[in-house]
XYZ file of C-alpha atoms in Angstrom:
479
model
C 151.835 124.104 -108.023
C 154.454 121.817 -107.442
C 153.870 118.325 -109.856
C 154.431 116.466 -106.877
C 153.148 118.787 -104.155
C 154.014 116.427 -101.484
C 156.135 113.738 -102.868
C 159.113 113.960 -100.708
C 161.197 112.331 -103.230
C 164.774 112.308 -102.591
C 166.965 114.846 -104.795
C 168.828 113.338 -107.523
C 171.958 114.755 -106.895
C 172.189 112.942 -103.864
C 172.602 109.021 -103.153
C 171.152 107.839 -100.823
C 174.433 106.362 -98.880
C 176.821 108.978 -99.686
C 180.066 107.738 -101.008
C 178.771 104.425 -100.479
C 175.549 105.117 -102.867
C 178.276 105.804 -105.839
C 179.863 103.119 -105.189
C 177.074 100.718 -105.159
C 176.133 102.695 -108.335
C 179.185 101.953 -110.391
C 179.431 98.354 -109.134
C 175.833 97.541 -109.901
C 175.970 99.030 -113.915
C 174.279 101.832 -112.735
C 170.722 100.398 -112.542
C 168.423 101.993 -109.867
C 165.117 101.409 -108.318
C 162.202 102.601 -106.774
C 163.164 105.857 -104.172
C 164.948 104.326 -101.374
C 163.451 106.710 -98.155
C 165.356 105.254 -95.412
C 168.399 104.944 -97.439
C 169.236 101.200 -96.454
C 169.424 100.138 -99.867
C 165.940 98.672 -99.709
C 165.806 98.577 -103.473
C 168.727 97.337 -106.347
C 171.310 97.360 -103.610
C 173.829 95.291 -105.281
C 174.928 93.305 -102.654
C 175.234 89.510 -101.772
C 172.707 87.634 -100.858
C 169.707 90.369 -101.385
C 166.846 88.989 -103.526
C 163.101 90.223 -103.564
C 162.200 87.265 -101.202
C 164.722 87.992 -98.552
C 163.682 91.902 -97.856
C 166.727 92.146 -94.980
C 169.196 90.702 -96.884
C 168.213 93.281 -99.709
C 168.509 96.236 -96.738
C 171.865 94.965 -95.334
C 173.408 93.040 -97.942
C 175.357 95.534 -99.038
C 176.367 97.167 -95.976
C 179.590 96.652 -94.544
C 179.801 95.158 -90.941
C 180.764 98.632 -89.457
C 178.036 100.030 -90.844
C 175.414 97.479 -89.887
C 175.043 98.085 -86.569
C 174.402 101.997 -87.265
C 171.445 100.934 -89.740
C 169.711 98.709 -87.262
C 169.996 101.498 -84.512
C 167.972 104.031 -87.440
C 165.811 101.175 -88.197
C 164.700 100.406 -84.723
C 164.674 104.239 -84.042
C 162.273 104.084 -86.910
C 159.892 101.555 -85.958
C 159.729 102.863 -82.419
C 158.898 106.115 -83.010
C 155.878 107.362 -81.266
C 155.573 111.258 -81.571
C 154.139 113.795 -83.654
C 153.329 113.363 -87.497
C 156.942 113.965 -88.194
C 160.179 112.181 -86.799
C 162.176 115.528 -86.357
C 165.226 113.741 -84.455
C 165.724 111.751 -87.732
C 165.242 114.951 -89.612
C 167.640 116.816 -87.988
C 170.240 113.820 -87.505
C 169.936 113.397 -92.001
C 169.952 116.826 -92.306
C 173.254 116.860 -90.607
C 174.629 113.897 -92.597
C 173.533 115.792 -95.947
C 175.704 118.458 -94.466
C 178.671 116.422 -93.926
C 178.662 114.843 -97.069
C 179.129 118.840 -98.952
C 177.163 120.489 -101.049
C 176.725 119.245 -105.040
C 179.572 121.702 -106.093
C 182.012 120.294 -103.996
C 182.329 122.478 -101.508
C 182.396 121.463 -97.999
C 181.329 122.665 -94.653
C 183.295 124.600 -92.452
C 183.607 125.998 -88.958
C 183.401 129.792 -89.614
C 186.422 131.722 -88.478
C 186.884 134.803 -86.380
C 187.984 136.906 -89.479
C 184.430 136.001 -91.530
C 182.752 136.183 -88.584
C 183.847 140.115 -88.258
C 183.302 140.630 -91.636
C 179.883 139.460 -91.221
C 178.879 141.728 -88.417
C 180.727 144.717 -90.109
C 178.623 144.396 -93.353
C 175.043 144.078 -90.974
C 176.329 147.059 -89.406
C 177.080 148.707 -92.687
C 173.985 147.692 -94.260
C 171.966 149.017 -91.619
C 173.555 152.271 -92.120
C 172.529 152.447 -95.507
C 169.069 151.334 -95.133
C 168.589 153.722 -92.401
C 168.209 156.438 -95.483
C 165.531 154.384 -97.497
C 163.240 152.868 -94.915
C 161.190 154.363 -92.522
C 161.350 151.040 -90.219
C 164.342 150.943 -87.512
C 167.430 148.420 -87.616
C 165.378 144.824 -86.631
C 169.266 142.973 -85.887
C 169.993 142.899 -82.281
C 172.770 141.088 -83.512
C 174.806 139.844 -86.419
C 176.048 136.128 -86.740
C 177.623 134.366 -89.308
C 176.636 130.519 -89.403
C 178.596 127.403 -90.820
C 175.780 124.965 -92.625
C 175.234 122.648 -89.576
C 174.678 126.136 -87.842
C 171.716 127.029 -90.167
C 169.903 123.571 -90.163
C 170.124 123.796 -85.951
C 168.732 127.414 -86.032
C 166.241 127.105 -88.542
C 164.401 123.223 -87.776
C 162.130 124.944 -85.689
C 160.472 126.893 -88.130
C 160.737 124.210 -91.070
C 158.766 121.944 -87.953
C 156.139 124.663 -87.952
C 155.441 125.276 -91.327
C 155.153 121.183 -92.224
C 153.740 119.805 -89.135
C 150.126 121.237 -90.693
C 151.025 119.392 -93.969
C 152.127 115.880 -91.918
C 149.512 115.846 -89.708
C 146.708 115.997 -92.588
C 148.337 113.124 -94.146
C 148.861 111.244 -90.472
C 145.244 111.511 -89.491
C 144.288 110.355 -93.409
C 146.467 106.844 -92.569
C 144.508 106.324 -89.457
C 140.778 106.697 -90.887
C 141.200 104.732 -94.264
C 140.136 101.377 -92.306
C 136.189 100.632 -91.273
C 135.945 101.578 -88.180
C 135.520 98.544 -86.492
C 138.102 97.549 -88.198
C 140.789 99.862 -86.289
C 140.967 98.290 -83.092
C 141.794 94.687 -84.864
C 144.676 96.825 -87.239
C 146.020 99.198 -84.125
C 149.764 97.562 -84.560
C 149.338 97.892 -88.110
C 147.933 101.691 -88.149
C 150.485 101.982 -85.419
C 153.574 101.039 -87.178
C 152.260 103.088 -90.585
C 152.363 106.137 -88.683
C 156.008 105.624 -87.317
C 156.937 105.279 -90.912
C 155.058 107.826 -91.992
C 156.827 110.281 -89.312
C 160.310 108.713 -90.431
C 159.350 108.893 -93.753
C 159.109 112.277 -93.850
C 161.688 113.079 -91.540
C 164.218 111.587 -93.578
C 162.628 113.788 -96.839
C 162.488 116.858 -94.973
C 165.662 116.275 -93.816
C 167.544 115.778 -96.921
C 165.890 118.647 -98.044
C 166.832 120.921 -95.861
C 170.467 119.296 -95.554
C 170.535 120.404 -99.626
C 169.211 123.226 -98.736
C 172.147 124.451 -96.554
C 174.108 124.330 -99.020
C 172.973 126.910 -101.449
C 171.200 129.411 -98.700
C 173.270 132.237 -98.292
C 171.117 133.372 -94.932
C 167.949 133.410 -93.077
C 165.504 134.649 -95.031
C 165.816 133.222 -98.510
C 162.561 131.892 -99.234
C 161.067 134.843 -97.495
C 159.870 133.790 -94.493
C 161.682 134.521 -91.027
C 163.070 130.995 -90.837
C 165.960 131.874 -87.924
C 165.726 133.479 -84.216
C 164.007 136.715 -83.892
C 166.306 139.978 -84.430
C 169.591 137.553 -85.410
C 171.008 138.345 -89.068
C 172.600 135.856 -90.381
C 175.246 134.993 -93.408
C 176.776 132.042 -94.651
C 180.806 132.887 -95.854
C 181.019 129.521 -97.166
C 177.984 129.466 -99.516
C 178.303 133.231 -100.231
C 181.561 132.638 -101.485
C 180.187 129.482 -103.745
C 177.584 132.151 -104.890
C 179.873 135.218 -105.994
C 182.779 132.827 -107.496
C 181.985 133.759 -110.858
C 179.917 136.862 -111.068
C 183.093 138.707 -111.388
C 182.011 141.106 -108.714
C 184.302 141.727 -105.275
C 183.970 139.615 -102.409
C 183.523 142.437 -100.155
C 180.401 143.975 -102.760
C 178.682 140.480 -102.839
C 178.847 139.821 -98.995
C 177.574 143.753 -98.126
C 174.257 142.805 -100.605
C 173.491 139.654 -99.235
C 173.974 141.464 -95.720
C 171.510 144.558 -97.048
C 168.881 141.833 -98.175
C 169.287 140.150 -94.297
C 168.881 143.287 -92.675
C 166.028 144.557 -95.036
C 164.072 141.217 -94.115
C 165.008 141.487 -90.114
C 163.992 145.318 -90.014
C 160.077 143.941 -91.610
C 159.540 141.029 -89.729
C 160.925 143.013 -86.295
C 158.708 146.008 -86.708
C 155.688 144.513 -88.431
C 154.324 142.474 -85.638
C 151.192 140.570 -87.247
C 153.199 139.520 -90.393
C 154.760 136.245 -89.196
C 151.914 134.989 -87.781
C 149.839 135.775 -91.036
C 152.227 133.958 -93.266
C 152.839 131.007 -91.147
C 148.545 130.638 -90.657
C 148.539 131.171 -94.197
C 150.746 127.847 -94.671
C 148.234 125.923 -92.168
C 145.297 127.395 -93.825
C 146.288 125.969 -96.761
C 147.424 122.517 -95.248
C 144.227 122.672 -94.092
C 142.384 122.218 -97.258
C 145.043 119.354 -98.232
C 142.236 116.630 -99.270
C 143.434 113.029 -99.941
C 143.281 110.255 -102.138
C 141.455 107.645 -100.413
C 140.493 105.038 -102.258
C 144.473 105.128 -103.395
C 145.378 105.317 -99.743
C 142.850 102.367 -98.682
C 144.602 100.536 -102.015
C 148.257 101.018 -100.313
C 146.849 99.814 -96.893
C 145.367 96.877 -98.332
C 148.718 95.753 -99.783
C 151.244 97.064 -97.135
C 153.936 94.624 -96.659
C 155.718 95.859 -92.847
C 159.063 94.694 -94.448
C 158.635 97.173 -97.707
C 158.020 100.219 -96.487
C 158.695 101.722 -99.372
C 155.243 101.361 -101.077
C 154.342 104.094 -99.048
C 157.532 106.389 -100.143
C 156.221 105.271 -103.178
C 152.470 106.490 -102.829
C 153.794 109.594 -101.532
C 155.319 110.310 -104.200
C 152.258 109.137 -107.159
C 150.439 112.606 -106.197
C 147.890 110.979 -102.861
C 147.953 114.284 -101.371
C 146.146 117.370 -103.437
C 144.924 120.313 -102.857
C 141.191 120.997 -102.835
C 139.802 122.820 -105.333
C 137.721 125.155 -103.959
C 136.702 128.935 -103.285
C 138.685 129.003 -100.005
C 141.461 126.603 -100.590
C 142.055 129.059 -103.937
C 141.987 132.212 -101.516
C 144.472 130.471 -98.848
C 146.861 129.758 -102.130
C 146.614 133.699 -103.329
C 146.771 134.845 -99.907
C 150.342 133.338 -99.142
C 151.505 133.894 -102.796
C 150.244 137.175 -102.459
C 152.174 138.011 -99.263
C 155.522 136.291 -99.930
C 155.574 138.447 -102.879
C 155.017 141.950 -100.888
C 157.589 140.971 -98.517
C 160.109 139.829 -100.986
C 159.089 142.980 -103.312
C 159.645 145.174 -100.708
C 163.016 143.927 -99.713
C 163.812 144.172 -103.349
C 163.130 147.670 -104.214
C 164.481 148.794 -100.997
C 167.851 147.095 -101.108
C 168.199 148.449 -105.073
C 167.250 152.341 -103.237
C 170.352 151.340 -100.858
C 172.834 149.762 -103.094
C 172.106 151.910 -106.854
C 174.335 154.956 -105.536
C 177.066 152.853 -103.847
C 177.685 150.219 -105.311
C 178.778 150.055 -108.801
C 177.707 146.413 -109.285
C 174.331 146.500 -107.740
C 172.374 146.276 -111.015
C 174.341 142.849 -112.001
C 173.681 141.632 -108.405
C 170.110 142.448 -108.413
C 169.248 140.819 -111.836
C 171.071 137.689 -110.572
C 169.618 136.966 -107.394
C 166.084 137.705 -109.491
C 167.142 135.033 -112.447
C 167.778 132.694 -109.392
C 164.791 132.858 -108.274
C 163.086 132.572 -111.593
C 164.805 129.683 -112.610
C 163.295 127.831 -110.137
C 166.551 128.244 -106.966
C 167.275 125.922 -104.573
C 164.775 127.785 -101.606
C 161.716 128.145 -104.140
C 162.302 124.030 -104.766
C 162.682 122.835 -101.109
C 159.370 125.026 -100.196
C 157.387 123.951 -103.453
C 158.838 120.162 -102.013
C 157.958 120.446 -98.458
C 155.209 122.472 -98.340
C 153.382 122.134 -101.735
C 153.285 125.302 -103.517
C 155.581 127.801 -105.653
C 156.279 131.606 -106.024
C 155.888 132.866 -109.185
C 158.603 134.939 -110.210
C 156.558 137.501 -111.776
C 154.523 137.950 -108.882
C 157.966 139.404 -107.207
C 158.824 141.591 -110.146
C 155.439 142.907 -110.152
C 155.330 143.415 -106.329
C 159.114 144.933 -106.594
C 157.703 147.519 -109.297
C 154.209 148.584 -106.929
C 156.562 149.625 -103.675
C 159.037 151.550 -106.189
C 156.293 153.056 -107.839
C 154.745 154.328 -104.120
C 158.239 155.284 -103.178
C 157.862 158.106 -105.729
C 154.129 158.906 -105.568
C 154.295 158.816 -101.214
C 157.615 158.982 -100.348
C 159.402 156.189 -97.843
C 157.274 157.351 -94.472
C 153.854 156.456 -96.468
C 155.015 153.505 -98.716
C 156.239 151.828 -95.325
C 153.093 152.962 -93.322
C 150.807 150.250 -95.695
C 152.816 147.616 -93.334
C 150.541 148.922 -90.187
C 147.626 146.693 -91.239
C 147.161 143.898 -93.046
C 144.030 145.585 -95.142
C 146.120 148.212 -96.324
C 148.232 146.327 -97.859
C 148.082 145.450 -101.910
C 145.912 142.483 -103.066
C 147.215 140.175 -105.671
C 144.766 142.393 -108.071
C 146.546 145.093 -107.217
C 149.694 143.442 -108.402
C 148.213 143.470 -111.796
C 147.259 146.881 -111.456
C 149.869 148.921 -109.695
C 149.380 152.528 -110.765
C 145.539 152.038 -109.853
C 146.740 150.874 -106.424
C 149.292 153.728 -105.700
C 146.716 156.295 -106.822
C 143.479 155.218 -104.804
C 142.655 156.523 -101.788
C 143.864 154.765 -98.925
C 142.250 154.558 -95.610
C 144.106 155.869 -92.528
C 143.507 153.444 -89.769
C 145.713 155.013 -86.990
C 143.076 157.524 -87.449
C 140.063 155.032 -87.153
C 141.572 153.582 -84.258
C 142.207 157.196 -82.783
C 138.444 158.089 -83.596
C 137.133 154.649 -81.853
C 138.867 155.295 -78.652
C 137.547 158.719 -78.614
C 133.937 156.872 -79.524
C 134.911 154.506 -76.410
C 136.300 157.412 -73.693
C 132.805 159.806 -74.484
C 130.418 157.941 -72.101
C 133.557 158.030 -69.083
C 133.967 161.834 -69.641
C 130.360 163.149 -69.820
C 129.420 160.542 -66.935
C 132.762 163.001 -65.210
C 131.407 166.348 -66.814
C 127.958 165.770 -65.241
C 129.639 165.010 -61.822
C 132.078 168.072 -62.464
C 128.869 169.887 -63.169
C 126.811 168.395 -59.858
C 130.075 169.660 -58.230
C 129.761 172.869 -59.283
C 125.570 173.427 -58.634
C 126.140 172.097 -54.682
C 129.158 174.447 -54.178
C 126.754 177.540 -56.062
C 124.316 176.398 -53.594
C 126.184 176.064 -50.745
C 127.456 179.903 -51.431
């Protein structure tokens, strides 16, 4: 678990205003306060005339005057907010600035050109060659697309709004039934204007998070889950060629292994029809067990100022939201683990069946993309941030080593047949016990399901052999 499983706290490589933030940094001695979540400076700004008495001249102060009237438009776009438990137009709009501003190692976005956009779709096309001889599941890419970074944040908000809506809406619905009852109608402005931070709050966390995260991704599917358009492969040139700069392995090698792991990923979630849906209710199962701090919640509405809104950044961020401890919160936790492990074991020992005998730098690639994930990458942090929880990397390696090991006991047509049902599939005991797993009997159930419909049809055709038969006995007597 995450130490601050949903503290939306802002990544330190980033300030808050950009170029302006460093600025403000190097004029003010450095000195920083509490998490600024709307990024107005709310906190140590620097500038003249901002004290602790005067909270708007502490937001504004240090803003220039062409940059004032763009703050009050995302301030009163704040306070007016009335939808869901997240503001996703502020999301998507910070997301976009985090974009703009380039990623940590300097490198900056880019509109992606024809020539890396036909490299792209030549090394889907390639890869899909190559995995046709190690998978028994069919090409899942209807199409092949290479994306700039604003690209990938437009294509994949949907799917980050799915898998934290559960998450916001727990904490939402928490803000709204700290007060007595009879207490709400009297505080409905109050509980009203909490929520519309609370929505921009974590809009603006979510999206810086997923602004950083554009940066690093080098496609669709790096934290496992099918986070872009159904059948679309995607690549990033700009971030692939940040990740390969000093690996000392070809351009052309490190793009077509990326491209193998895309395909790999589209071909399972395209042909594997329950398997979304079972990791995305796994996430809401999970936010549903979310329990919060209440007496620390009642303690923050008690004491909320409207003009320092970030006391509540600041609670979010002090650990109010856990999860509960119990029996079926626990199973929710292992089951997602559990099957964010299969799917990236799978596409692990698959890719490695496609790559060993043609490329000669597979081995290097393969133990690097594993020691990022291990180290804690960039996708692993932005899901433990937004969403509470963390892979374990040896959950992967274990899962990697269980489909290799029923490659060779079952061959690719019954190591990719487990993906028909959910039950058949490995439990995180199994994980721990892989050769006990690949050896047990497994139970067919295209045969069940054959044998029920049989069980189903038997009434229909003896109710038709008796009328055959009745047929028959009038046309003997008749004769």
């Amino acid at each position: 678990m995450s130490d601050t499983p949903f503290g939306f706290g802002l990544p330190p490589e980033e300030p808050d205003d950009g170029d302006e933030g460093k600025k403000k940094d190097q004029q003010g001695g450095g000195g920083q306060g509490p998490a600024d979540p709307f990024g107005f400076g709310l906190s140590g700004a620097g500038g003249t005339g901002g004290g602790p008495d005067n909270p708007f001249a502490a937001m504004f102060g240090s803003l220039n005057p062409t940059d004032l009237g763009a703050a009050f438009q995302q301030l009163g776009q704040m306070l007016s907010y009335e939808g869901g438990p997240v503001n996703w137009d502020m999301a998507k709009q910070i997301a976009r600035q985090t974009v703009s501003q380039g990623a940590p190692g300097g490198a900056k976005d880019a509109s992606v050109g024809p020539a890396e956009r036909n490299a792209v779709q030549e090394a889907v096309r390639l890869a899909d060659l190559w995995l046709d001889d190690v998978t028994a599941l069919p090409s899942g890419a209807a199409s092949a697309v290479a994306w700039s970074r604003a690209e990938w944040v437009e294509a994949t908000l949907p799917a980050w709004r799915e898998l934290v809506d559960p998450v916001a809406e727990r904490v939402g619905t928490a803000m709204g039934d700290v007060l007595p009852e009879e207490m709400q109608a009297m505080a409905g402005p109050l509980i009203g204007m909490m929520r519309s931070m609370g929505g921009a709050m974590f809009g603006t966390q979510i999206g810086q998070a997923v602004g950083v995260l554009a940066g690093e991704v080098v496609g669709s599917s790096d934290i496992g889950l099918p986070l872009g358009p159904a059948g679309r492969a995607a690549l990033l040139p700009v971030n692939i060629e940040t990740f390969g700069k000093d690996l000392g392995v070809p351009k052309e090698e490190v793009r077509l292994y990326l491209a193998l792991r895309e395909a790999a990923h589209q071909r399972l979630f395209a042909h594997v029809p329950w398997l979304r849906s079972h990791l995305f209710g796994a996430v809401d199962g999970y936010a549903r067990g979310i329990k919060v701090d209440t007496a620390k919640l009642e303690d923050v509405v008690g004491q909320f100022d409207p003009q320092n809104p970030e006391q509540l950044q600041e609670a979010l961020q002090q650990g109010m939201f856990q999860p509960e401890d119990t029996p079926e919160q626990k199973a929710a936790l292992a089951r997602l683990e559990t099957a964010l492990a299969l799917v990236e074991g799978w596409v692990d020992a698959v890719v490695h069946a496609a790559a060993k005998p043609r490329l000669s730098s597979a081995d290097a690639l393969r133990e690097t993309l594993r020691r990022r994930r291990a180290s804690g990458g960039p996708a692993e942090q932005t899901f433990a941030t937004l969403i509470g929880l963390e892979l374990r990397p040896r959950r992967l390696r274990d899962a990697s080593r269980l489909w290799a090991s029923l490659t060779d006991a079952r061959g690719v047509d019954g190591r990719d047949a487990l993906w028909a049902h959910p039950d058949m599939l490995p439990t995180a005991t199994d994980l721990d016990d892989p050769d006990g797993f690949v050896h047990r009997e497994q139970i067919d159930f295209s045969e069940l399901d054959k044998m029920l419909g049989e069980a189903a049809g038997k009434p229909d055709l003896k109710k038709k052999d008796d009328a055959g038969r009745d047929d028959d006995r009038k046309g003997d007597d008749a004769g």
